[in-house]
Coordinates of C-alpha atoms in Angstrom, one line a residue:
M1 CA 91.6 109.1 55.7
A2 CA 92.4 108.8 59.1
Y3 CA 90.5 107.5 62.2
L4 CA 91.3 110.5 64.4
I5 CA 91.9 109.8 68.7
A6 CA 91.9 112.8 70.7
V7 CA 94.5 111.3 73.9
D8 CA 93.6 112.4 77.6
S9 CA 96.4 112.8 80.6
G10 CA 94.6 112.7 82.7
H11 CA 94.9 114.7 86.9
G12 CA 97.4 117.4 86.3
M13 CA 100.0 117.2 89.6
E14 CA 98.2 119.7 92.2
T15 CA 95.8 118.3 91.7
P16 CA 94.5 116.9 95.4
G17 CA 94.5 114.3 96.4
K18 CA 95.8 112.3 93.0
R19 CA 98.6 111.0 94.4
T20 CA 99.5 107.5 96.9
P21 CA 100.4 107.7 100.6
A22 CA 104.0 108.2 101.3
I23 CA 105.9 105.8 100.0
P24 CA 107.2 102.9 102.0
E25 CA 111.0 102.4 100.2
D26 CA 112.7 104.0 97.6
W27 CA 111.4 103.6 93.8
F28 CA 112.1 104.6 90.9
G29 CA 113.8 107.8 91.8
K30 CA 111.4 107.7 94.4
K31 CA 112.7 108.4 98.2
K32 CA 111.3 106.8 101.5
G33 CA 108.8 109.3 102.6
E34 CA 107.3 110.5 99.4
V35 CA 104.1 110.2 96.7
I36 CA 104.4 109.2 93.5
H37 CA 100.8 111.5 91.5
E38 CA 98.8 110.0 89.3
K39 CA 99.9 112.2 86.6
E40 CA 103.4 110.8 87.1
F41 CA 101.8 107.9 85.3
N42 CA 99.2 109.0 83.3
K43 CA 101.2 111.4 81.5
P44 CA 103.7 108.6 80.0
A45 CA 101.5 106.2 79.2
A46 CA 98.9 108.9 77.3
E47 CA 102.4 109.8 75.5
Y48 CA 103.6 106.0 74.6
L49 CA 100.2 105.6 73.6
I50 CA 100.2 108.4 71.3
A51 CA 102.7 106.8 69.7
A52 CA 101.1 103.7 69.4
L53 CA 98.5 105.4 68.2
K54 CA 100.8 106.6 65.4
R55 CA 102.3 104.1 64.8
C56 CA 98.9 102.1 63.7
G57 CA 98.6 104.8 60.9
F58 CA 95.6 107.1 64.1
D59 CA 95.7 111.0 64.4
T60 CA 95.6 112.0 67.3
I61 CA 95.7 115.3 69.7
S62 CA 96.5 115.4 73.4
V63 CA 93.8 117.3 74.8
S64 CA 95.4 117.6 78.2
P65 CA 99.2 117.8 77.5
G66 CA 102.0 119.7 80.3
T67 CA 101.6 119.1 84.0
D68 CA 99.1 121.5 84.7
D69 CA 95.4 121.0 85.4
V70 CA 93.4 121.3 81.9
P71 CA 89.9 123.1 82.4
L72 CA 87.9 119.6 81.5
K73 CA 85.3 121.9 79.4
D74 CA 88.6 122.9 77.5
R75 CA 89.2 119.0 77.2
Y76 CA 85.6 117.3 75.9
T77 CA 85.8 121.0 73.5
A78 CA 89.1 120.3 71.8
A79 CA 87.6 117.0 71.8
N80 CA 84.6 117.8 69.6
N81 CA 85.8 121.3 67.9
A82 CA 88.3 118.9 66.4
K83 CA 85.7 116.1 65.5
A84 CA 87.4 113.0 66.9
D85 CA 86.6 108.9 66.5
A86 CA 87.3 108.9 69.7
F87 CA 88.3 110.3 73.5
I88 CA 90.6 108.5 75.6
S89 CA 90.9 109.8 78.6
K90 CA 94.3 107.9 80.9
H91 CA 94.2 107.1 84.7
Y92 CA 95.3 105.7 88.1
N93 CA 92.9 104.2 90.5
A94 CA 92.5 104.5 94.7
A95 CA 90.1 103.9 97.4
T96 CA 90.6 105.1 100.6
G97 CA 93.3 107.1 100.4
K98 CA 95.7 105.1 102.6
W99 CA 97.5 101.5 101.7
G100 CA 94.6 99.0 101.4
G101 CA 93.5 96.4 99.3
A102 CA 91.8 97.0 97.0
N103 CA 92.8 96.6 93.3
G104 CA 92.4 95.6 89.4
I105 CA 91.1 97.5 86.5
E106 CA 88.7 98.7 85.9
T107 CA 86.9 101.2 82.2
I108 CA 84.8 104.0 82.5
I109 CA 82.0 104.8 81.3
S110 CA 78.7 107.6 81.2
Q111 CA 75.7 106.4 82.1
Y112 CA 73.9 108.4 79.1
A113 CA 77.1 105.9 76.8
T114 CA 75.6 104.5 73.0
S115 CA 76.9 100.3 72.0
K116 CA 79.7 101.6 70.5
T117 CA 81.5 103.2 73.0
Q118 CA 80.7 100.5 75.4
K119 CA 81.8 98.1 72.9
L120 CA 85.4 100.0 72.3
A121 CA 84.7 100.5 76.7
D122 CA 84.6 96.2 75.8
L123 CA 87.6 95.8 73.8
V124 CA 89.9 98.0 75.9
Q125 CA 89.5 96.7 78.9
A126 CA 90.8 93.1 77.6
E127 CA 93.4 94.3 76.2
L128 CA 94.5 96.2 79.8
V129 CA 93.4 92.9 82.0
Q130 CA 95.6 90.5 79.4
A131 CA 98.4 93.5 79.3
H132 CA 98.7 93.5 83.5
K133 CA 97.7 89.7 84.3
R134 CA 94.9 92.0 87.6
E135 CA 91.8 91.1 88.3
D136 CA 89.0 92.2 85.9
R137 CA 86.8 95.2 87.7
G138 CA 85.0 95.0 84.2
V139 CA 83.6 98.6 82.2
K140 CA 81.6 100.1 84.6
A141 CA 78.9 103.7 84.3
D142 CA 80.5 107.5 85.6
I143 CA 77.5 107.7 88.3
V144 CA 78.6 103.8 89.3
Q145 CA 81.9 103.8 90.0
A146 CA 82.3 107.8 90.9
G147 CA 78.9 108.8 91.9
I148 CA 78.7 111.7 89.0
N149 CA 78.7 111.5 85.5
I150 CA 82.2 112.4 84.7
A151 CA 82.5 116.1 81.9
V152 CA 84.7 114.2 79.6
L153 CA 82.9 111.5 79.4
H154 CA 79.0 113.0 79.1
N155 CA 80.1 116.0 77.4
T156 CA 82.2 114.1 74.4
N157 CA 80.2 113.7 70.6
M158 CA 81.9 110.8 69.4
P159 CA 82.7 107.2 72.0
A160 CA 84.5 108.1 75.4
I161 CA 85.6 105.5 77.4
L162 CA 88.6 106.3 81.2
T163 CA 90.7 103.7 82.0
E164 CA 91.9 103.0 85.3
S165 CA 95.2 100.7 85.3
G166 CA 95.6 100.5 88.8
F167 CA 95.3 101.3 92.0
M168 CA 97.3 104.1 93.7
D169 CA 96.9 103.0 97.2
N170 CA 97.6 99.1 96.6
L171 CA 101.3 98.8 97.2
I172 CA 102.1 96.0 95.1
E173 CA 100.1 98.1 91.8
A174 CA 101.6 101.8 92.6
K175 CA 105.4 100.3 92.9
T176 CA 104.2 100.3 88.8
M177 CA 103.0 103.7 88.2
L178 CA 106.9 105.1 87.3
D179 CA 108.1 101.7 85.5
P180 CA 108.6 102.8 81.9
E181 CA 108.0 99.3 80.7
F182 CA 104.5 99.1 82.5
Q183 CA 103.5 102.3 80.8
R184 CA 104.2 101.3 77.2
A185 CA 103.0 98.2 77.9
D186 CA 100.0 100.2 79.4
A187 CA 99.7 102.1 75.3
E188 CA 100.2 99.3 74.0
A189 CA 97.1 96.9 75.4
T190 CA 95.1 100.7 75.0
C191 CA 96.9 100.9 71.4
R192 CA 95.2 97.0 70.5
G193 CA 91.6 97.8 71.9
I194 CA 91.0 100.8 69.2
C195 CA 92.8 98.6 66.3
K196 CA 89.9 96.3 66.8
Y197 CA 87.4 98.6 67.6
F198 CA 88.2 100.1 64.7
G199 CA 89.1 97.7 62.8
V200 CA 92.2 98.7 62.1
T201 CA 95.2 96.7 62.0
Y202 CA 97.9 96.6 65.7
R203 CA 101.2 97.2 64.1
G204 CA 103.3 96.1 67.0
K205 CA 106.9 98.1 68.6
T206 CA 109.9 96.7 67.5
Q207 CA 111.2 95.2 70.4
M208 CA 115.2 96.9 71.3
P209 CA 117.9 94.1 70.0
K210 CA 119.3 92.3 73.1
D211 CA 122.1 91.3 71.5
N212 CA 125.1 94.1 69.9
V213 CA 124.0 95.2 66.6
T214 CA 126.7 94.8 63.8
R215 CA 126.7 93.8 60.0
N216 CA 126.4 90.5 61.1
S217 CA 123.0 90.8 62.9
P218 CA 119.5 90.0 61.9
K219 CA 117.5 92.1 59.3
E220 CA 115.2 92.8 62.0
D221 CA 117.9 94.0 64.3
I222 CA 119.2 96.5 61.6
K223 CA 115.9 97.2 60.9
W224 CA 115.4 98.1 64.3
L225 CA 118.6 100.5 64.0
Q226 CA 117.7 102.3 61.1
E227 CA 114.5 103.2 62.3
Q228 CA 115.6 104.8 65.6
I229 CA 118.5 107.0 64.5
N230 CA 115.3 108.1 61.5
K231 CA 114.1 109.2 65.1
S232 CA 116.6 110.5 66.5
G233 CA 116.9 114.1 65.9
I234 CA 120.0 113.8 64.6
D235 CA 122.3 116.0 61.5
C236 CA 123.2 113.4 59.1
P237 CA 123.2 113.9 55.3
Y238 CA 122.4 109.8 55.1
L239 CA 118.8 110.5 56.4
P240 CA 116.4 109.3 56.6
F241 CA 116.7 105.5 56.0
K242 CA 115.2 102.9 53.7
I243 CA 114.1 100.6 56.1
N244 CA 115.8 97.7 54.7
G245 CA 117.8 95.7 57.6
I246 CA 121.5 96.2 54.7
Y247 CA 124.5 97.8 57.9
D248 CA 125.7 99.8 55.1
D249 CA 128.8 102.6 55.0
G250 CA 125.9 105.0 55.4
L251 CA 124.8 103.3 58.8
R252 CA 127.8 103.3 60.9
I253 CA 128.7 106.6 59.1
A254 CA 125.1 108.1 61.0
V255 CA 126.0 105.8 64.2
L256 CA 129.4 107.7 64.6
M257 CA 127.6 111.1 63.6
Y258 CA 124.8 110.7 66.3
W259 CA 127.4 109.8 69.0
K260 CA 129.6 113.4 68.0
Q261 CA 126.5 115.0 68.2
K262 CA 125.4 114.1 71.1
K263 CA 128.8 114.6 73.2
W264 CA 129.9 110.5 73.7
N265 CA 130.6 107.7 72.7
Q266 CA 128.3 105.4 75.0
D267 CA 129.9 101.8 74.4
G268 CA 133.3 103.6 73.8
R269 CA 133.7 102.3 70.1
N270 CA 134.5 104.4 67.4
T271 CA 134.0 102.8 64.3
G272 CA 131.0 102.9 63.4
W273 CA 130.1 99.0 63.5
I274 CA 129.4 98.1 66.4
V275 CA 125.8 99.5 68.2
G276 CA 126.3 98.0 71.8
P277 CA 124.0 98.3 74.8
G278 CA 124.4 101.8 75.9
T279 CA 123.8 102.9 72.6
R280 CA 120.5 100.9 71.9
E281 CA 119.4 102.2 75.4
A282 CA 119.9 105.5 74.7
L283 CA 118.2 105.7 71.9
V284 CA 114.5 104.4 72.8
K285 CA 115.1 107.2 75.2

């Protein structure tokens, strides 16, 4: 039986104060003078984490789906009722609410946390620091970090941690909040820590090929294409593929059907034998 991980995506879009100061320039589709809400990092990071955990064989439950604030009681009650084996809450930190120098990564646990929770927090914290190359602010008790007992840490019946992956009011760290690569790296690091805690083998995400995928590509590149086409949601009689690294006519037809059903041919090809950068990027999205 797989371990069950409850994943919490932190504060909602309208939670007061949980946002950056006005940004000084355009970032990732945000215009100068706008703000970035913490949820805009938390939600995708949590979703990437759920995908990574499933890839590694865990079962998952999202206790705060969507962008609205879910009552804290509902979150820890859902995790408790599901008998989750761990609770992970993803967040982004803040200091003064004005651009300043506070920086780094920390992981929060309840002041009443068990040694098991401490171990989980230590493992995840180490992986996040290694992945992001930021200051290690350590593992802290909620009463020390926030001055309160944090409900989702105090009222859960399983090891529960809350990660803070940077500071929204640090100009350099705030720039990474909307970067999908940063969000994915954060999720993968969190997943590695969880895998170490449970003694589960971490299965890394297959890297997107840098070159066009053709019949003559390395097997790993063709396997990547097969995996992505399997996940694409298209209607094709050849799906799902065995992940064998062979670019046969069935895979060629599936690529053609992918283009047709998406109503575009991103790479200007019509044979199905060459998958270029536009299609590769579209498949991972």
